[in-house]
Amino acid sequence: PDAEMDPSDDYASGLLDAKAPSFPSQGFGSAFHSAASAPANSKILAFKNKAPAAPESHLNSMRVLYAQPAKSVRRHRVENKRSIPQAPEKILDAPEILDDYYLNLLHWNSNNILAVALGQSVYLWNATSGSISQLYEMSGPEDYISSVSWIEDGNYLAIGTSDSTVQIWDSDRGAKVREMRSHSSRVGALAWNGPILASGSRDSFIHNHDVRIANHHIETMAAHDQEVCGLQWSPNGTQLASGGNDNILNIWDAGQTAAPKFSLDHHTAAVKAVAWCPWQTNLLASGGGTADRHLRFWNTQTGACVDSVDTLSQVCSIQWSKSERELVTSHGFSQNQLTLWKYPSLTRAAELTGHTARVLHTAISPDGQTVVSAAADETLRFWKVFAAQESVKKASEKESKSTRNLMRGINIR
């Protein structure tokens, strides 16, 4: 039974003709004459008595404001100018998307291609051209796609299935280049680290596959008691985070597969949502299911929980901004919303509503500005929630170029 089932099952001519205003002549001319003939050093308007002195403790707020350097005031204004759209830029239908908390059915690659699994099929949507194509369809009546994951930079898509296989597809050619069998149950989580693909299964195991060699299954990680539903490598590839239906978050050092570096039991429900911060090393966010609802932040070098917040609803996914100290979470019952958080204050910057069922998956565009959400209401919604910064963009392009050179050397067999 699905322990994370959604409880919500039970959005100007008249002016030319007008006469000039008249003033009463009596007294006005004499008053003006008196003022005009006054000595040069006298004041026309003056208080008879001086204004009382301000108390010692009085602080003139206007003086404080206008005494600030102009640069500081401008920066403050620019920050306040950023508006977060409350409505999605685009909505696409996603018929037959499975309402299953433990699966990972959405991923956006560096070439601006969005992969989405709908029932037995995988579809590719080109966000640049708007074209849609079907990449793969399973044939068995009970078969379904359970996970999708793009290689970090390139056209290879990993697909996990309900019949326990992992497939590698070349999306440019529309061809399957490899099929790997090592699990005994469905594969609901996938994560790439260069040529190494990690797969998490309902059989509770995590397998590392080297896609360059014939004997692909090179490592097994066994520390979960139930289905592995969250899996992500750190940006530098040195650590792997895994979350399971056993309410455990494990942190693994690359190459150290006998036991996790940390096994963290703070969550009280399934841990599907795991996401590494792209701009702070060793910072990981995780989210718990319906019985937990907490968003937690971890130092993965010490194992310490550095902060947490009760989101008041099931946490289904997390996406960090690449340019701002912000992150987005997606949720289930009762609002089925996306929440934009400031970090580290953990204040809510926006609540994005519109979905009518739990928001199971999110993915982020290659430019880092748009988050797409996929929900059990069978829609995809595109939200432009993050800002773009040139410095971040240049750094990303440099890293992407470096990775691209590495990927050219990968020969999937």
Short mmCIF file of C-alpha atoms in Angstrom, two decimals:
data_model
loop_
_atom_site.label_atom_id
_atom_site.label_comp_id
_atom_site.label_asym_id
_atom_site.label_seq_id
_atom_site.Cartn_x
_atom_site.Cartn_y
_atom_site.Cartn_z
CA PRO A 1 0.00 0.00 0.00
CA ASP A 2 1.11 3.54 -0.73
CA ALA A 3 1.97 5.09 2.64
CA GLU A 4 2.00 8.51 0.99
CA MET A 5 -1.53 8.45 -0.53
CA ASP A 6 -3.04 11.93 -0.93
CA PRO A 7 -5.67 12.62 1.78
CA SER A 8 -7.36 15.09 -0.56
CA ASP A 9 -8.69 12.24 -2.66
CA ASP A 10 -11.76 11.79 -0.02
CA TYR A 11 -7.86 28.63 -8.24
CA ALA A 12 -8.06 70.84 -23.86
CA SER A 13 -10.59 73.15 -25.71
CA GLY A 14 -12.67 74.00 -22.68
CA LEU A 15 -9.51 74.99 -20.97
CA LEU A 16 -8.77 77.67 -23.58
CA ASP A 17 -12.22 79.17 -23.09
CA ALA A 18 -12.05 79.15 -19.33
CA LYS A 19 -11.65 82.48 -17.61
CA ALA A 20 -8.59 83.12 -15.52
CA PRO A 21 -9.35 82.96 -11.81
CA SER A 22 -9.98 86.31 -10.15
CA PHE A 23 -8.68 87.32 -6.75
CA PRO A 24 -10.22 89.92 -4.46
CA SER A 25 -8.47 93.20 -5.18
CA GLN A 26 -9.14 94.71 -1.82
CA GLY A 27 -6.23 94.18 0.49
CA PHE A 28 -4.30 91.84 -1.82
CA GLY A 29 -2.40 94.61 -3.67
CA SER A 30 -1.53 96.49 -0.50
CA ALA A 31 -0.34 93.33 1.21
CA PHE A 32 1.86 92.40 -1.77
CA HIS A 33 3.23 96.03 -1.90
CA SER A 34 4.11 95.92 1.76
CA ALA A 35 5.93 92.65 1.34
CA ALA A 36 7.76 93.77 -1.78
CA SER A 37 8.97 96.99 -0.09
CA ALA A 38 10.22 95.21 3.00
CA PRO A 39 13.97 95.31 3.77
CA ALA A 40 16.03 92.70 1.90
CA ASN A 41 17.05 90.93 5.08
CA SER A 42 13.50 90.49 6.38
CA LYS A 43 11.35 87.38 5.91
CA ILE A 44 7.97 87.55 4.17
CA LEU A 45 6.78 84.39 5.91
CA ALA A 46 7.97 83.70 9.42
CA PHE A 47 6.77 81.99 12.59
CA LYS A 48 6.06 84.46 15.34
CA ASN A 49 7.57 81.96 17.75
CA LYS A 50 10.25 79.42 16.86
CA ALA A 51 9.25 75.77 16.65
CA PRO A 52 9.91 73.82 19.84
CA ALA A 53 13.15 71.86 19.95
CA ALA A 54 12.91 68.11 19.35
CA PRO A 55 13.45 65.78 22.30
CA GLU A 56 17.01 64.51 22.77
CA SER A 57 16.08 60.97 21.80
CA HIS A 58 14.17 62.00 18.65
CA LEU A 59 15.40 60.43 15.41
CA ASN A 60 14.41 62.08 12.15
CA SER A 61 13.48 59.12 9.98
CA MET A 62 13.59 61.17 6.78
CA ARG A 63 17.09 62.34 7.61
CA VAL A 64 18.15 58.74 8.13
CA LEU A 65 16.65 57.75 4.81
CA TYR A 66 18.15 60.53 2.73
CA ALA A 67 21.49 60.39 4.50
CA GLN A 68 22.09 56.88 3.07
CA PRO A 69 24.50 56.57 0.14
CA ALA A 70 22.71 56.73 -3.19
CA LYS A 71 24.14 53.35 -4.20
CA SER A 72 22.55 51.64 -1.21
CA VAL A 73 19.14 53.14 -1.91
CA ARG A 74 19.29 52.08 -5.56
CA ARG A 75 20.23 48.54 -4.64
CA HIS A 76 17.28 48.35 -2.26
CA ARG A 77 14.93 49.52 -4.97
CA VAL A 78 16.22 46.99 -7.49
CA GLU A 79 15.67 44.15 -5.04
CA ASN A 80 12.10 45.26 -4.43
CA LYS A 81 11.40 45.48 -8.17
CA ARG A 82 11.55 41.73 -8.66
CA SER A 83 8.06 40.36 -8.94
CA ILE A 84 7.16 36.71 -8.73
CA PRO A 85 4.36 35.77 -11.15
CA GLN A 86 1.48 34.11 -9.34
CA ALA A 87 0.26 32.33 -12.47
CA PRO A 88 2.11 29.82 -14.64
CA GLU A 89 3.52 30.95 -17.99
CA LYS A 90 2.30 27.81 -19.68
CA ILE A 91 0.14 24.76 -18.92
CA LEU A 92 0.48 21.46 -20.73
CA ASP A 93 -1.70 18.37 -20.40
CA ALA A 94 -0.08 15.29 -18.90
CA PRO A 95 -2.66 12.50 -19.29
CA GLU A 96 -2.05 9.24 -17.44
CA ILE A 97 0.74 10.56 -15.26
CA LEU A 98 0.84 8.19 -12.31
CA ASP A 99 -0.27 9.42 -8.90
CA ASP A 100 2.53 7.66 -7.05
CA TYR A 101 4.60 9.52 -4.51
CA TYR A 102 7.62 7.24 -4.82
CA LEU A 103 8.32 7.70 -8.53
CA ASN A 104 10.44 10.34 -10.31
CA LEU A 105 8.83 11.07 -13.68
CA LEU A 106 10.14 14.47 -14.77
CA HIS A 107 13.57 15.85 -15.75
CA TRP A 108 14.82 18.81 -17.83
CA ASN A 109 18.17 18.59 -19.58
CA SER A 110 20.89 21.06 -20.55
CA ASN A 111 19.67 21.09 -24.18
CA ASN A 112 16.25 22.40 -23.10
CA ILE A 113 14.45 19.08 -23.57
CA LEU A 114 11.93 18.03 -20.93
CA ALA A 115 11.38 14.31 -20.39
CA VAL A 116 8.11 13.22 -18.80
CA ALA A 117 6.81 9.72 -18.17
CA LEU A 118 3.07 9.23 -18.72
CA GLY A 119 1.96 5.73 -17.84
CA GLN A 120 3.74 3.33 -20.17
CA SER A 121 5.37 6.04 -22.32
CA VAL A 122 8.18 8.56 -22.21
CA TYR A 123 7.62 11.84 -24.06
CA LEU A 124 10.11 14.58 -24.93
CA TRP A 125 9.03 18.21 -25.10
CA ASN A 126 11.44 20.63 -26.79
CA ALA A 127 11.07 23.86 -24.82
CA THR A 128 12.80 25.83 -27.59
CA SER A 129 10.66 24.71 -30.52
CA GLY A 130 7.59 23.49 -28.65
CA SER A 131 7.65 20.12 -30.43
CA ILE A 132 6.61 16.90 -28.68
CA SER A 133 7.72 13.38 -29.52
CA GLN A 134 7.27 9.95 -28.01
CA LEU A 135 10.60 8.31 -27.22
CA TYR A 136 9.51 4.96 -25.82
CA GLU A 137 6.45 2.93 -24.91
CA MET A 138 6.28 -0.25 -22.86
CA SER A 139 4.14 -3.07 -24.22
CA GLY A 140 2.86 -5.02 -21.19
CA PRO A 141 -0.59 -4.12 -19.83
CA GLU A 142 0.77 -3.81 -16.28
CA ASP A 143 4.04 -2.11 -17.27
CA TYR A 144 4.82 1.52 -16.53
CA ILE A 145 7.75 3.95 -16.45
CA SER A 146 8.92 4.52 -12.89
CA SER A 147 11.77 7.07 -13.31
CA VAL A 148 13.63 9.24 -15.83
CA SER A 149 16.97 11.04 -15.55
CA TRP A 150 19.10 12.91 -18.10
CA ILE A 151 22.87 12.63 -18.09
CA GLU A 152 24.31 15.90 -16.77
CA ASP A 153 25.24 17.28 -20.17
CA GLY A 154 24.17 15.46 -23.27
CA ASN A 155 21.40 13.53 -25.00
CA TYR A 156 21.38 10.28 -23.02
CA LEU A 157 18.27 9.57 -20.99
CA ALA A 158 18.11 6.87 -18.33
CA ILE A 159 14.72 5.22 -17.88
CA GLY A 160 13.71 3.07 -14.93
CA THR A 161 10.80 0.67 -15.36
CA SER A 162 8.30 -1.31 -13.35
CA ASP A 163 9.87 -4.58 -14.54
CA SER A 164 13.15 -3.74 -12.73
CA THR A 165 15.22 -2.71 -15.76
CA VAL A 166 17.26 0.42 -16.43
CA GLN A 167 17.49 1.55 -20.03
CA ILE A 168 19.74 4.13 -21.68
CA TRP A 169 18.32 5.98 -24.68
CA ASP A 170 19.98 8.30 -27.21
CA SER A 171 17.31 10.97 -27.62
CA ASP A 172 18.90 12.42 -30.77
CA ARG A 173 18.65 9.12 -32.59
CA GLY A 174 15.53 7.95 -30.78
CA ALA A 175 17.25 4.66 -30.07
CA LYS A 176 17.85 2.48 -27.04
CA VAL A 177 21.58 1.97 -26.61
CA ARG A 178 21.58 -0.20 -23.52
CA GLU A 179 19.42 -2.19 -21.13
CA MET A 180 20.71 -3.12 -17.68
CA ARG A 181 19.24 -5.64 -15.26
CA SER A 182 20.34 -5.93 -11.66
CA HIS A 183 17.34 -5.08 -9.46
CA SER A 184 14.52 -7.37 -8.44
CA SER A 185 11.77 -4.73 -8.35
CA ARG A 186 10.78 -1.43 -9.94
CA VAL A 187 13.42 1.30 -10.30
CA GLY A 188 11.92 4.54 -8.96
CA ALA A 189 15.01 6.74 -8.63
CA LEU A 190 17.99 7.47 -10.90
CA ALA A 191 20.97 9.84 -10.59
CA TRP A 192 23.98 10.40 -12.87
CA ASN A 193 27.54 11.18 -11.76
CA GLY A 194 29.56 11.43 -14.96
CA PRO A 195 29.53 7.94 -16.51
CA ILE A 196 28.23 6.38 -13.28
CA LEU A 197 24.48 5.93 -12.98
CA ALA A 198 22.97 5.22 -9.56
CA SER A 199 19.63 3.45 -9.45
CA GLY A 200 17.33 3.06 -6.44
CA SER A 201 14.68 0.37 -6.29
CA ARG A 202 11.71 -0.94 -4.37
CA ASP A 203 13.99 -3.86 -3.47
CA SER A 204 15.66 -1.35 -1.06
CA PHE A 205 19.05 -1.43 -2.83
CA ILE A 206 21.06 1.21 -4.65
CA HIS A 207 23.21 0.04 -7.55
CA ASN A 208 25.99 1.95 -9.25
CA HIS A 209 26.35 1.22 -12.96
CA ASP A 210 29.38 2.14 -15.07
CA VAL A 211 27.73 2.53 -18.45
CA ARG A 212 31.07 2.33 -20.28
CA ILE A 213 31.71 -1.30 -19.50
CA ALA A 214 29.96 -4.57 -20.19
CA ASN A 215 29.73 -5.60 -16.53
CA HIS A 216 27.94 -2.42 -15.61
CA HIS A 217 26.91 -3.27 -12.03
CA ILE A 218 29.98 -2.20 -10.06
CA GLU A 219 28.66 -1.35 -6.57
CA THR A 220 25.72 -2.07 -4.29
CA MET A 221 24.61 0.08 -1.37
CA ALA A 222 22.40 -1.62 1.17
CA ALA A 223 21.28 0.58 4.05
CA HIS A 224 17.56 1.11 3.45
CA ASP A 225 14.88 -1.26 4.67
CA GLN A 226 12.22 -0.19 2.21
CA GLU A 227 11.89 1.40 -1.25
CA VAL A 228 14.51 3.96 -2.29
CA CYS A 229 12.54 6.93 -3.64
CA GLY A 230 14.99 9.87 -3.50
CA LEU A 231 18.45 9.87 -5.06
CA GLN A 232 20.84 12.69 -5.99
CA TRP A 233 24.59 13.17 -6.35
CA SER A 234 26.22 16.32 -4.99
CA PRO A 235 27.29 18.91 -7.62
CA ASN A 236 30.95 17.95 -7.21
CA GLY A 237 30.17 14.25 -7.39
CA THR A 238 31.73 13.34 -4.05
CA GLN A 239 28.56 12.40 -2.16
CA LEU A 240 25.27 10.68 -2.85
CA ALA A 241 22.07 11.38 -0.91
CA SER A 242 19.42 8.67 -0.74
CA GLY A 243 15.97 8.83 0.80
CA GLY A 244 13.64 5.95 1.45
CA ASN A 245 10.19 4.85 2.54
CA ASP A 246 11.86 3.76 5.78
CA ASN A 247 12.00 7.48 6.74
CA ILE A 248 15.82 7.43 6.53
CA LEU A 249 18.11 9.88 4.75
CA ASN A 250 21.52 8.39 3.99
CA ILE A 251 24.65 10.28 2.94
CA TRP A 252 27.24 8.21 1.07
CA ASP A 253 30.80 9.17 0.20
CA ALA A 254 31.68 8.23 -3.37
CA GLY A 255 33.53 4.91 -3.43
CA GLN A 256 32.54 4.07 0.14
CA THR A 257 29.59 1.77 -0.39
CA ALA A 258 29.86 -0.60 2.57
CA ALA A 259 27.97 1.83 4.80
CA PRO A 260 26.69 5.38 4.58
CA LYS A 261 28.75 8.17 6.12
CA PHE A 262 25.59 9.31 7.91
CA SER A 263 22.25 7.63 8.40
CA LEU A 264 19.80 10.32 9.50
CA ASP A 265 16.47 9.45 11.10
CA HIS A 266 15.02 12.91 11.86
CA HIS A 267 12.15 12.55 9.37
CA THR A 268 9.04 10.67 10.47
CA ALA A 269 7.75 9.80 6.99
CA ALA A 270 9.15 8.79 3.60
CA VAL A 271 12.03 10.91 2.30
CA LYS A 272 11.60 11.41 -1.44
CA ALA A 273 12.59 15.07 -1.82
CA VAL A 274 16.39 15.50 -1.71
CA ALA A 275 18.31 18.38 -3.33
CA TRP A 276 21.87 19.67 -3.03
CA CYS A 277 22.50 23.41 -2.82
CA PRO A 278 24.29 24.51 -6.03
CA TRP A 279 26.13 27.43 -4.42
CA GLN A 280 27.11 26.14 -0.98
CA THR A 281 29.20 23.02 -0.67
CA ASN A 282 27.93 20.27 1.60
CA LEU A 283 24.47 21.78 2.07
CA LEU A 284 21.61 19.36 1.43
CA ALA A 285 17.85 19.88 1.71
CA SER A 286 15.40 17.06 2.34
CA GLY A 287 11.64 16.86 2.72
CA GLY A 288 9.37 14.40 4.47
CA GLY A 289 6.02 12.88 3.57
CA THR A 290 2.54 13.39 4.99
CA ALA A 291 3.26 12.34 8.57
CA ASP A 292 6.41 14.50 8.74
CA ARG A 293 5.92 17.60 6.52
CA HIS A 294 9.30 19.03 7.50
CA LEU A 295 11.90 20.63 5.27
CA ARG A 296 15.34 19.99 6.75
CA PHE A 297 18.82 21.29 5.94
CA TRP A 298 21.99 19.31 6.54
CA ASN A 299 25.74 19.82 6.74
CA THR A 300 26.84 16.65 5.02
CA GLN A 301 30.38 16.84 6.38
CA THR A 302 29.25 16.77 9.99
CA GLY A 303 25.83 15.17 9.69
CA ALA A 304 24.26 18.06 11.61
CA CYS A 305 20.73 19.25 10.90
CA VAL A 306 21.42 22.99 10.59
CA ASP A 307 17.78 24.09 10.28
CA SER A 308 14.25 22.87 9.69
CA VAL A 309 10.73 24.17 9.12
CA ASP A 310 7.29 22.59 9.26
CA THR A 311 5.81 23.15 5.79
CA LEU A 312 2.35 22.00 6.98
CA SER A 313 1.99 19.56 4.06
CA GLN A 314 3.60 16.60 2.35
CA VAL A 315 6.92 17.58 0.70
CA CYS A 316 7.18 16.00 -2.76
CA SER A 317 10.16 17.76 -4.36
CA ILE A 318 12.77 20.51 -3.91
CA GLN A 319 14.53 22.78 -6.42
CA TRP A 320 17.29 25.24 -5.46
CA SER A 321 17.78 28.50 -7.34
CA LYS A 322 21.10 28.72 -9.16
CA SER A 323 21.27 32.51 -8.79
CA GLU A 324 19.46 33.45 -5.58
CA ARG A 325 19.49 32.22 -2.02
CA GLU A 326 16.10 30.64 -2.56
CA LEU A 327 14.47 27.30 -3.13
CA VAL A 328 11.11 25.96 -4.26
CA THR A 329 9.26 23.04 -2.73
CA SER A 330 6.20 21.25 -4.07
CA HIS A 331 3.46 19.86 -1.88
CA GLY A 332 0.45 17.64 -1.52
CA PHE A 333 -2.60 17.98 0.71
CA SER A 334 -4.08 20.40 1.51
CA GLN A 335 -3.13 23.23 -0.88
CA ASN A 336 -1.22 21.28 -3.56
CA GLN A 337 1.01 24.32 -3.90
CA LEU A 338 4.57 25.31 -4.69
CA THR A 339 6.30 27.41 -2.04
CA LEU A 340 9.21 29.77 -2.67
CA TRP A 341 11.49 30.04 0.37
CA LYS A 342 14.24 32.51 1.23
CA TYR A 343 17.36 30.91 2.65
CA PRO A 344 18.61 30.90 5.35
CA SER A 345 15.72 32.87 6.88
CA LEU A 346 13.20 30.24 5.67
CA THR A 347 10.56 32.90 5.15
CA ARG A 348 7.92 32.22 2.52
CA ALA A 349 8.42 34.57 -0.44
CA ALA A 350 5.48 33.21 -2.47
CA GLU A 351 2.81 30.53 -2.59
CA LEU A 352 2.04 29.34 -6.12
CA THR A 353 -1.35 27.68 -6.42
CA GLY A 354 -3.34 26.31 -9.32
CA HIS A 355 -2.85 22.57 -9.21
CA THR A 356 -5.87 20.66 -7.97
CA ALA A 357 -3.99 17.55 -6.81
CA ARG A 358 -0.65 16.93 -5.18
CA VAL A 359 2.41 18.29 -6.99
CA LEU A 360 4.54 15.19 -7.23
CA HIS A 361 7.47 16.34 -9.37
CA THR A 362 9.40 19.46 -10.31
CA ALA A 363 12.30 20.18 -12.67
CA ILE A 364 14.31 23.31 -13.40
CA SER A 365 15.12 24.83 -16.81
CA PRO A 366 18.75 24.99 -17.97
CA ASP A 367 18.80 28.79 -17.56
CA GLY A 368 17.73 28.34 -13.94
CA GLN A 369 14.69 30.64 -14.15
CA THR A 370 11.71 28.35 -14.73
CA VAL A 371 10.41 25.53 -12.59
CA VAL A 372 8.00 23.05 -14.15
CA SER A 373 5.64 21.15 -11.89
CA ALA A 374 3.84 17.90 -12.61
CA ALA A 375 0.82 16.98 -10.53
CA ALA A 376 -1.71 14.23 -10.13
CA ASP A 377 -4.25 16.58 -11.79
CA GLU A 378 -2.55 15.54 -15.07
CA THR A 379 -1.09 18.95 -15.90
CA LEU A 380 2.39 20.42 -16.24
CA ARG A 381 2.70 24.04 -15.16
CA PHE A 382 5.66 26.31 -15.90
CA TRP A 383 6.49 28.95 -13.30
CA LYS A 384 9.11 31.68 -13.83
CA VAL A 385 10.11 32.01 -10.20
CA PHE A 386 13.88 32.49 -10.16
CA ALA A 387 16.04 35.40 -11.34
CA ALA A 388 18.94 35.01 -13.76
CA GLN A 389 22.33 36.51 -13.04
CA GLU A 390 25.13 36.92 -15.57
CA SER A 391 27.86 35.81 -13.16
CA VAL A 392 26.01 32.62 -12.37
CA LYS A 393 25.22 32.09 -16.04
CA LYS A 394 28.89 32.43 -17.03
CA ALA A 395 29.99 30.05 -14.30
CA SER A 396 27.35 27.58 -15.40
CA GLU A 397 28.46 27.83 -19.04
CA LYS A 398 32.08 27.24 -18.03
CA GLU A 399 31.15 24.21 -15.98
CA SER A 400 28.89 22.94 -18.75
CA LYS A 401 31.73 23.20 -21.29
CA SER A 402 34.04 21.27 -18.99
CA THR A 403 31.41 18.57 -18.48
CA ARG A 404 30.66 18.41 -22.20
CA ASN A 405 34.30 17.66 -22.93
CA LEU A 406 34.15 14.86 -20.36
CA MET A 407 30.94 13.41 -21.81
CA ARG A 408 32.48 13.24 -25.27
CA GLY A 409 34.78 10.58 -23.88
CA ILE A 410 31.94 8.37 -22.64
CA ASN A 411 31.17 5.42 -24.83
CA ILE A 412 28.01 3.72 -23.66
CA ARG A 413 28.10 0.02 -24.43
#
